Structure formats: structure tokens, C-alpha cells
Amino acid sequence: MFWVFLINMESKKVLRCALIGAGRMGKTHAVNLLAASAYGIPLKLEAVYDQKAENMQAFGENFGSHYCVSSVEEILENKDIEALVITSSTPSHAVLIRSALKHGKHVFCEKPGAVDIKECQELIDECAQYPKLKVMIGFNRRFDESYGQVIKKTHSGDLGEVLSFNLTSRDREEAEERFIATSGGMFKDMAIHDFDLLSHLLKADCEQVYALGGCRMVPAYGKHNDIDFGQVTFVFNNKEKEQIIGNLQLGRKNAYGYDMRLEVFGTDGMAYVNNKKVNDITYYSSSITRDQEVQGFPERFSQSYREELRAFALAVINDTNSFPTLNDAKRALVLAEACQRSLDEGRPIKKEEFIQ
């Protein structure tokens, strides 16, 4: 409670925002926005809109119908609303970001922020016309406490020179096919978080990617030219042009549960993030020994979702820029598109072939 009090003393200003998108991610952010004051986050939810009537109805039943409005325009024209939190489908991100900027509103947008590199660069250029407005992209894993500690130890040199890494990112249950149809594919949708994390963690240039994968667990994904499992092998170069090698394992469905792990190996040590447990209890019986692990991203990354919203609000209030931007989104999209090309062509893709 004392910690929350200090944060409130730091800034008495509260940023009034609207949520656009009341689906899966919208619900996750709505819970945090509605409890923002309890967490000392200077944000206040004023309105919610989703183009799907069923999402609006569910939001009203769960959180209160007085938040629900009839159109995006109603939010944009409301001068009391200072910022948008965008959690709608990927194809809508760029249009909503542009509209927000034109109406003088700050933006927090879920990843990836744009459907491709070209659109992302166009947004970067347009944002330059609004230097007083903040546009943050929701790469929440930077704000995770465990990953954050590994980032700090890597950047401080505690691990020595980084030599290699292994990253695992597997969902427990498959996403609905209608979501896959507009997601942009595994690399742009799911792995985009991992690409941003690696770029931020290593602060090195990616020299090569080699992606493999298939669709053998959820055949319906194949209709949308998507995969349900895969692997990417990376080669990064550090400042001394020495190689850092690593692997990323991906899965849209996983029989044994939600699996998020990270290992960074250096000349002076190693840092490892294991799956997060519900508690410290391990169950033993004649047939099984098992820890009870967190089984989904809303629970696993609940703290990071709150912290990224806090970072966004404080960046607006204090006029700072220490958050993931559209430039970071473009960097991640470059890797995503290189991985997709590697998968399609069945060969490694080198840096000089990356689309910029």
C-alpha cells in the first residue's frame, strides 16, 4: 500500500482513456484499467467500443453497460478522452492509430501495430507530424519481472559476453480459426513478442534467420497458410561482430500446458527463466510428480500487462519516451517477414535479404 501511495504522490494527474476492442486482449486490459487506481496506475477508463455486438454485450454484462458507446467516432470526438487503448484485430491497428493522432489523442496499441513493414513505416512517418503525442506498442514481455531481470543482467554484463540463447513460446490451447484468419500468421502474431524481446535483450544485429515448421495439430490453420509449430535458428552479431547463436521454439497448441521459458548463456554465467508456478507446491503420487503451473498468458503475464499500462500513462504525463515504439514494431516485423520467407523458401535468409 505504501508503494501505491508513493506512485500516486509522484503524479496526481490521471489519464482518461477509451478501450477499442473488447475481445480476448480487450478483456485482459479492461480488468487492469478498471482496477488501475488500486494498482497506482494513473489511468481511468471512460468508454469502450467493439464492432462486434456480442463482445459489447459481454463487456456490458461483465463490467457495466455504462462504459459501452455506439461508435469509434463517439470516442474520437470526446475531448475528455485523452488516450486510446487499442486491442482490436491487427488489420484495424493502423487506421485507428491514424484517427487517434488526427484527433489529438495518445495511443497504446497492442502488437504488432501494423500488418506489414510498409504500413509500419508509413505510420512512423505520420507520427513524426505529431511530436507531442505518444504511440506505444504493447510488447509486454519487456515489462515482465522475470524477463526484466534477465535483461538487466545481460545489459549489465553480469553474464559476460552472450554466446547463445534458447527461447520457448508455446500456447496451451489453439486459437479459434476466425482469429487465425486475420492474425497475419504465427510469426507476425505470436512470435512477434519473441522477436521484440530478443532485439531488446541482445541489442545486436540479426544476421540470419532459418525458420522451419508445419501444421500437424490443428489442420484448419493450413487453410490460412499458417503453421501450428515451428522453430527459428538465429545468428546475431554483437558490437565486436562476434556471433550470438540461438533458437526459438514455437507452438500454437501444447498438450502439457502453457510453456514460456528463456535461457541466456554467456562467458561468465547463465540466466534461466522457467515456467511460472501457481504456488510452491509440488504434487507427488505413485504415477505422477507435478508442479501446478500457470496455464495461460493472461495469468502468466498479468504483472507485465499492468506495468506496460503504467509505463504508457507515466510517459504521457511526464512527457518521456522510454517505451516500445513503432520503430521497435518495425524491427520485429522485419524479423517476422524474414522468417516467413525462410519458411516459404526452405532456406536461411541473410540480413542483406531482409525487407527494410
Short mmCIF file of C-alpha atoms in Angstrom, two decimals:
data_model
loop_
_atom_site.label_atom_id
_atom_site.label_comp_id
_atom_site.label_asym_id
_atom_site.label_seq_id
_atom_site.Cartn_x
_atom_site.Cartn_y
_atom_site.Cartn_z
CA MET A 1 0.00 0.00 0.00
CA PHE A 2 2.87 2.39 0.78
CA TRP A 3 4.32 1.69 -2.70
CA VAL A 4 0.99 2.57 -4.32
CA PHE A 5 0.82 5.78 -2.25
CA LEU A 6 4.25 6.86 -3.46
CA ILE A 7 3.26 6.34 -7.08
CA ASN A 8 0.12 8.42 -6.60
CA MET A 9 2.18 11.17 -4.98
CA GLU A 10 4.57 11.10 -7.95
CA SER A 11 1.76 12.10 -10.29
CA LYS A 12 -1.70 13.34 -9.30
CA LYS A 13 -2.67 13.54 -12.96
CA VAL A 14 -4.89 10.70 -14.20
CA LEU A 15 -5.06 9.97 -17.93
CA ARG A 16 -8.60 9.41 -19.20
CA CYS A 17 -8.74 6.69 -21.84
CA ALA A 18 -11.04 4.60 -24.00
CA LEU A 19 -10.68 0.93 -24.91
CA ILE A 20 -11.26 -0.10 -28.52
CA GLY A 21 -11.61 -3.84 -28.83
CA ALA A 22 -13.42 -5.94 -26.22
CA GLY A 23 -12.29 -9.38 -27.30
CA ARG A 24 -9.64 -11.61 -25.75
CA MET A 25 -6.96 -8.96 -25.20
CA GLY A 26 -9.55 -6.26 -24.54
CA LYS A 27 -10.85 -8.16 -21.55
CA THR A 28 -7.32 -8.57 -20.19
CA HIS A 29 -6.64 -4.83 -20.39
CA ALA A 30 -10.14 -3.92 -19.18
CA VAL A 31 -9.58 -5.74 -15.89
CA ASN A 32 -6.40 -3.74 -15.30
CA LEU A 33 -7.89 -0.43 -16.43
CA LEU A 34 -10.87 -0.82 -14.11
CA ALA A 35 -8.54 -1.64 -11.21
CA ALA A 36 -5.95 0.96 -12.17
CA SER A 37 -6.33 3.14 -9.09
CA ALA A 38 -5.85 0.12 -6.81
CA TYR A 39 -2.52 -0.60 -8.56
CA GLY A 40 -1.46 3.04 -8.54
CA ILE A 41 -1.73 3.28 -12.32
CA PRO A 42 -2.78 6.82 -13.35
CA LEU A 43 -5.37 5.73 -15.91
CA LYS A 44 -9.16 5.94 -15.87
CA LEU A 45 -11.39 4.05 -18.29
CA GLU A 46 -14.14 6.24 -19.73
CA ALA A 47 -15.56 4.30 -22.68
CA VAL A 48 -15.39 1.02 -24.60
CA TYR A 49 -16.23 0.13 -28.19
CA ASP A 50 -16.09 -3.07 -30.22
CA GLN A 51 -17.59 -3.52 -33.68
CA LYS A 52 -18.89 -6.96 -32.68
CA ALA A 53 -22.22 -6.72 -30.87
CA GLU A 54 -21.58 -9.93 -28.92
CA ASN A 55 -18.34 -8.51 -27.49
CA MET A 56 -20.09 -5.32 -26.44
CA GLN A 57 -22.88 -7.26 -24.80
CA ALA A 58 -20.44 -9.47 -22.91
CA PHE A 59 -18.43 -6.44 -21.78
CA GLY A 60 -21.57 -4.72 -20.53
CA GLU A 61 -22.67 -7.80 -18.60
CA ASN A 62 -19.23 -8.33 -17.04
CA PHE A 63 -18.06 -4.78 -16.41
CA GLY A 64 -21.00 -2.41 -16.84
CA SER A 65 -23.00 -1.26 -19.86
CA HIS A 66 -22.44 2.43 -18.99
CA TYR A 67 -18.93 2.14 -20.49
CA CYS A 68 -20.22 0.97 -23.88
CA VAL A 69 -20.60 3.51 -26.68
CA SER A 70 -22.08 3.15 -30.16
CA SER A 71 -19.10 4.07 -32.36
CA VAL A 72 -15.40 4.85 -32.57
CA GLU A 73 -16.35 8.35 -33.71
CA GLU A 74 -18.11 8.98 -30.41
CA ILE A 75 -14.83 8.26 -28.63
CA LEU A 76 -12.71 10.29 -31.03
CA GLU A 77 -14.97 13.35 -30.73
CA ASN A 78 -14.99 13.20 -26.93
CA LYS A 79 -12.49 15.86 -25.87
CA ASP A 80 -12.36 14.49 -22.31
CA ILE A 81 -10.79 11.27 -23.59
CA GLU A 82 -7.03 11.81 -23.90
CA ALA A 83 -5.82 8.37 -24.99
CA LEU A 84 -6.88 5.20 -26.76
CA VAL A 85 -6.01 1.67 -25.72
CA ILE A 86 -6.33 -0.34 -28.95
CA THR A 87 -6.84 -4.10 -28.65
CA SER A 88 -8.86 -4.75 -31.81
CA SER A 89 -7.77 -7.04 -34.65
CA THR A 90 -4.43 -6.41 -36.36
CA PRO A 91 -5.86 -5.08 -39.67
CA SER A 92 -7.57 -2.24 -37.77
CA HIS A 93 -4.50 -1.00 -35.90
CA ALA A 94 -3.12 1.46 -38.45
CA VAL A 95 -6.48 3.08 -39.20
CA LEU A 96 -7.21 3.57 -35.51
CA ILE A 97 -3.73 4.94 -34.75
CA ARG A 98 -4.10 7.48 -37.58
CA SER A 99 -7.56 8.51 -36.39
CA ALA A 100 -6.37 8.92 -32.81
CA LEU A 101 -3.46 11.14 -33.82
CA LYS A 102 -5.67 13.32 -36.01
CA HIS A 103 -7.96 13.86 -33.02
CA GLY A 104 -5.07 14.71 -30.70
CA LYS A 105 -5.11 11.52 -28.64
CA HIS A 106 -2.21 9.43 -27.33
CA VAL A 107 -2.15 5.75 -28.28
CA PHE A 108 -1.37 2.47 -26.60
CA CYS A 109 -1.77 -0.22 -29.27
CA GLU A 110 -1.42 -3.95 -28.93
CA LYS A 111 1.22 -5.57 -31.11
CA PRO A 112 2.02 -5.54 -33.98
CA GLY A 113 0.63 -2.04 -34.73
CA ALA A 114 0.64 -2.63 -38.49
CA VAL A 115 0.06 -5.52 -40.87
CA ASP A 116 3.45 -5.25 -42.60
CA ILE A 117 6.72 -3.31 -42.78
CA LYS A 118 5.46 -0.84 -45.40
CA GLU A 119 2.42 0.14 -43.35
CA CYS A 120 4.53 0.39 -40.21
CA GLN A 121 6.99 2.77 -41.88
CA GLU A 122 4.10 4.91 -43.13
CA LEU A 123 2.83 5.16 -39.56
CA ILE A 124 6.31 6.08 -38.28
CA ASP A 125 6.45 8.91 -40.83
CA GLU A 126 2.97 10.12 -39.91
CA CYS A 127 3.72 10.03 -36.17
CA ALA A 128 6.59 12.43 -36.77
CA GLN A 129 3.95 15.04 -37.60
CA TYR A 130 2.57 14.75 -34.05
CA PRO A 131 5.67 15.09 -31.81
CA LYS A 132 3.62 15.84 -28.67
CA LEU A 133 1.59 12.63 -28.91
CA LYS A 134 2.82 9.26 -27.64
CA VAL A 135 2.34 6.00 -29.53
CA MET A 136 3.33 2.91 -27.55
CA ILE A 137 3.19 -0.68 -28.84
CA GLY A 138 2.22 -3.39 -26.37
CA PHE A 139 5.34 -5.56 -26.23
CA ASN A 140 4.54 -6.56 -22.67
CA ARG A 141 7.31 -9.11 -22.13
CA ARG A 142 9.82 -6.30 -21.64
CA PHE A 143 7.81 -5.45 -18.52
CA ASP A 144 7.69 -8.98 -17.10
CA GLU A 145 9.53 -9.17 -13.79
CA SER A 146 11.45 -12.37 -14.61
CA TYR A 147 12.38 -11.47 -18.18
CA GLY A 148 13.21 -7.98 -16.93
CA GLN A 149 15.79 -9.37 -14.51
CA VAL A 150 17.46 -11.34 -17.31
CA ILE A 151 17.51 -8.23 -19.49
CA LYS A 152 19.18 -6.26 -16.67
CA LYS A 153 21.79 -8.96 -16.04
CA THR A 154 22.54 -9.22 -19.75
CA HIS A 155 22.86 -5.46 -20.24
CA SER A 156 24.94 -5.01 -17.08
CA GLY A 157 27.48 -7.59 -18.23
CA ASP A 158 26.85 -9.98 -15.33
CA LEU A 159 26.69 -12.87 -17.79
CA GLY A 160 29.79 -11.74 -19.66
CA GLU A 161 29.62 -11.83 -23.44
CA VAL A 162 26.41 -13.51 -24.60
CA LEU A 163 27.19 -16.60 -26.65
CA SER A 164 23.82 -18.26 -27.16
CA PHE A 165 20.16 -18.31 -26.15
CA ASN A 166 17.13 -20.57 -26.19
CA LEU A 167 13.58 -19.24 -26.12
CA THR A 168 10.39 -21.31 -25.88
CA SER A 169 6.95 -19.92 -26.64
CA ARG A 170 4.04 -22.40 -26.75
CA ASP A 171 0.37 -21.74 -26.10
CA ARG A 172 -1.68 -24.32 -24.26
CA GLU A 173 -4.81 -24.33 -26.43
CA GLU A 174 -5.26 -23.44 -30.07
CA ALA A 175 -6.79 -20.12 -31.03
CA GLU A 176 -10.11 -20.08 -32.87
CA GLU A 177 -9.85 -20.37 -36.63
CA ARG A 178 -11.56 -16.99 -37.15
CA PHE A 179 -8.73 -15.38 -35.19
CA ILE A 180 -6.06 -17.18 -37.23
CA ALA A 181 -7.69 -15.95 -40.45
CA THR A 182 -6.83 -12.30 -39.66
CA SER A 183 -3.81 -12.76 -37.37
CA GLY A 184 -1.10 -12.41 -40.02
CA GLY A 185 0.39 -15.82 -39.27
CA MET A 186 2.42 -17.29 -36.43
CA PHE A 187 5.49 -15.13 -36.95
CA LYS A 188 3.66 -11.79 -37.11
CA ASP A 189 1.10 -12.64 -34.46
CA MET A 190 2.56 -14.97 -31.86
CA ALA A 191 6.34 -14.79 -32.36
CA ILE A 192 6.36 -11.00 -32.71
CA HIS A 193 6.68 -10.80 -28.90
CA ASP A 194 9.76 -13.03 -29.03
CA PHE A 195 11.35 -11.01 -31.83
CA ASP A 196 10.95 -7.81 -29.84
CA LEU A 197 12.24 -9.46 -26.67
CA LEU A 198 15.36 -10.75 -28.44
CA SER A 199 16.08 -7.40 -30.12
CA HIS A 200 15.72 -5.59 -26.79
CA LEU A 201 17.65 -8.24 -24.84
CA LEU A 202 20.64 -8.67 -27.15
CA LYS A 203 20.95 -5.14 -28.58
CA ALA A 204 22.64 -6.80 -31.53
CA ASP A 205 22.09 -7.01 -35.29
CA CYS A 206 20.35 -10.10 -36.61
CA GLU A 207 22.45 -11.51 -39.46
CA GLN A 208 20.43 -14.58 -40.42
CA VAL A 209 17.21 -16.48 -39.70
CA TYR A 210 16.28 -20.01 -40.66
CA ALA A 211 12.66 -20.99 -39.99
CA LEU A 212 11.08 -24.42 -40.11
CA GLY A 213 7.59 -25.50 -39.18
CA GLY A 214 4.41 -27.29 -40.07
CA CYS A 215 0.71 -27.71 -39.43
CA ARG A 216 0.11 -31.09 -37.80
CA MET A 217 -2.01 -30.40 -34.71
CA VAL A 218 -4.70 -28.02 -36.00
CA PRO A 219 -5.20 -28.79 -39.71
CA ALA A 220 -7.66 -25.89 -40.12
CA TYR A 221 -4.77 -23.44 -39.78
CA GLY A 222 -3.34 -24.73 -43.04
CA LYS A 223 -6.29 -23.21 -44.92
CA HIS A 224 -4.93 -19.80 -43.91
CA ASN A 225 -1.32 -20.60 -44.88
CA ASP A 226 -0.37 -20.75 -41.20
CA ILE A 227 1.56 -23.25 -39.10
CA ASP A 228 0.93 -24.58 -35.59
CA PHE A 229 4.51 -25.42 -34.58
CA GLY A 230 7.89 -24.16 -35.65
CA GLN A 231 11.49 -23.33 -34.91
CA VAL A 232 13.71 -20.40 -35.82
CA THR A 233 17.51 -20.52 -35.65
CA PHE A 234 19.13 -17.09 -35.39
CA VAL A 235 22.57 -15.63 -35.90
CA PHE A 236 23.11 -12.21 -34.31
CA ASN A 237 26.31 -10.17 -34.36
CA ASN A 238 27.38 -8.21 -31.28
CA LYS A 239 29.24 -4.87 -31.38
CA GLU A 240 32.53 -6.70 -31.94
CA LYS A 241 30.96 -8.58 -34.88
CA GLU A 242 31.14 -11.83 -32.91
CA GLN A 243 28.30 -14.29 -33.36
CA ILE A 244 25.46 -14.93 -30.91
CA ILE A 245 23.50 -18.03 -31.90
CA GLY A 246 20.12 -19.14 -30.64
CA ASN A 247 16.85 -20.94 -31.14
CA LEU A 248 13.19 -20.10 -30.75
CA GLN A 249 10.67 -22.92 -30.34
CA LEU A 250 7.04 -22.08 -31.16
CA GLY A 251 3.73 -23.84 -30.73
CA ARG A 252 0.11 -22.74 -31.04
CA LYS A 253 -1.04 -25.81 -29.12
CA ASN A 254 0.74 -27.77 -26.40
CA ALA A 255 -0.52 -30.93 -24.72
CA TYR A 256 1.35 -30.36 -21.43
CA GLY A 257 0.35 -26.72 -20.94
CA TYR A 258 1.46 -23.13 -21.37
CA ASP A 259 5.24 -23.09 -21.91
CA MET A 260 7.26 -19.86 -21.72
CA ARG A 261 10.98 -20.22 -20.99
CA LEU A 262 14.18 -18.30 -21.67
CA GLU A 263 17.85 -19.20 -21.34
CA VAL A 264 20.74 -16.82 -21.97
CA PHE A 265 24.26 -18.29 -21.86
CA GLY A 266 27.36 -16.10 -21.57
CA THR A 267 31.08 -16.35 -20.90
CA ASP A 268 30.54 -15.62 -17.18
CA GLY A 269 27.28 -17.39 -16.49
CA MET A 270 23.75 -18.25 -17.50
CA ALA A 271 20.30 -16.87 -16.70
CA TYR A 272 17.21 -19.04 -16.99
CA VAL A 273 13.51 -18.20 -16.72
CA ASN A 274 11.34 -21.25 -16.06
CA ASN A 275 7.59 -21.61 -16.34
CA LYS A 276 5.72 -19.72 -13.64
CA LYS A 277 4.07 -21.79 -10.93
CA VAL A 278 0.70 -21.11 -9.36
CA ASN A 279 2.33 -21.74 -5.96
CA ASP A 280 5.31 -23.52 -4.42
CA ILE A 281 3.54 -26.87 -4.03
CA THR A 282 4.67 -29.96 -5.94
CA TYR A 283 2.27 -32.92 -6.09
CA TYR A 284 3.59 -36.47 -5.70
CA SER A 285 1.81 -39.81 -6.21
CA SER A 286 2.64 -43.31 -7.41
CA SER A 287 2.03 -42.31 -11.02
CA ILE A 288 2.91 -38.64 -11.26
CA THR A 289 5.08 -35.88 -9.87
CA ARG A 290 3.82 -32.49 -10.99
CA ASP A 291 4.06 -28.79 -10.25
CA GLN A 292 0.93 -26.75 -10.82
CA GLU A 293 1.96 -24.23 -13.47
CA VAL A 294 0.16 -21.18 -14.82
CA GLN A 295 -1.85 -22.24 -17.87
CA GLY A 296 -2.40 -19.12 -19.97
CA PHE A 297 -0.97 -15.77 -20.99
CA PRO A 298 -3.42 -13.57 -19.01
CA GLU A 299 -2.24 -15.20 -15.77
CA ARG A 300 1.43 -15.68 -16.70
CA PHE A 301 1.92 -12.09 -17.79
CA SER A 302 -0.66 -10.35 -15.58
CA GLN A 303 2.01 -8.24 -13.85
CA SER A 304 3.58 -7.18 -17.16
CA TYR A 305 0.23 -6.07 -18.59
CA ARG A 306 -0.23 -3.75 -15.63
CA GLU A 307 3.31 -2.43 -15.83
CA GLU A 308 3.11 -1.60 -19.52
CA LEU A 309 -0.06 0.42 -18.91
CA ARG A 310 1.69 2.20 -16.06
CA ALA A 311 4.66 2.96 -18.34
CA PHE A 312 2.33 4.34 -21.00
CA ALA A 313 0.43 6.59 -18.60
CA LEU A 314 3.58 7.96 -16.97
CA ALA A 315 5.21 8.54 -20.38
CA VAL A 316 2.26 10.72 -21.38
CA ILE A 317 2.02 12.53 -18.05
CA ASN A 318 5.77 13.11 -17.67
CA ASP A 319 6.49 13.51 -21.41
CA THR A 320 9.08 10.73 -21.63
CA ASN A 321 9.76 8.15 -24.34
CA SER A 322 11.08 5.05 -22.57
CA PHE A 323 8.65 2.54 -24.06
CA PRO A 324 8.34 0.27 -27.13
CA THR A 325 7.59 2.37 -30.21
CA LEU A 326 6.57 1.80 -33.81
CA ASN A 327 10.29 1.63 -34.63
CA ASP A 328 10.52 -1.40 -32.35
CA ALA A 329 7.43 -2.83 -34.04
CA LYS A 330 9.08 -2.38 -37.44
CA ARG A 331 12.24 -4.12 -36.21
CA ALA A 332 10.14 -7.08 -35.06
CA LEU A 333 8.15 -7.13 -38.31
CA VAL A 334 11.39 -7.25 -40.31
CA LEU A 335 12.32 -10.47 -38.47
CA ALA A 336 8.78 -11.85 -38.81
CA GLU A 337 8.73 -11.35 -42.58
CA ALA A 338 12.24 -12.77 -42.93
CA CYS A 339 11.15 -15.87 -41.01
CA GLN A 340 8.06 -16.29 -43.18
CA ARG A 341 10.19 -16.04 -46.32
CA SER A 342 12.63 -18.57 -44.88
CA LEU A 343 9.77 -20.97 -44.14
CA ASP A 344 8.23 -20.49 -47.60
CA GLU A 345 11.53 -20.91 -49.47
CA GLY A 346 13.04 -23.58 -47.22
CA ARG A 347 16.37 -21.82 -46.71
CA PRO A 348 18.17 -19.39 -44.40
CA ILE A 349 17.57 -15.69 -45.09
CA LYS A 350 20.54 -13.39 -44.59
CA LYS A 351 20.44 -9.79 -43.38
CA GLU A 352 21.03 -8.33 -46.83
CA GLU A 353 17.81 -10.03 -47.95
CA PHE A 354 15.70 -8.61 -45.13
CA ILE A 355 13.00 -6.24 -46.32
CA GLN A 356 13.50 -2.88 -44.59
#
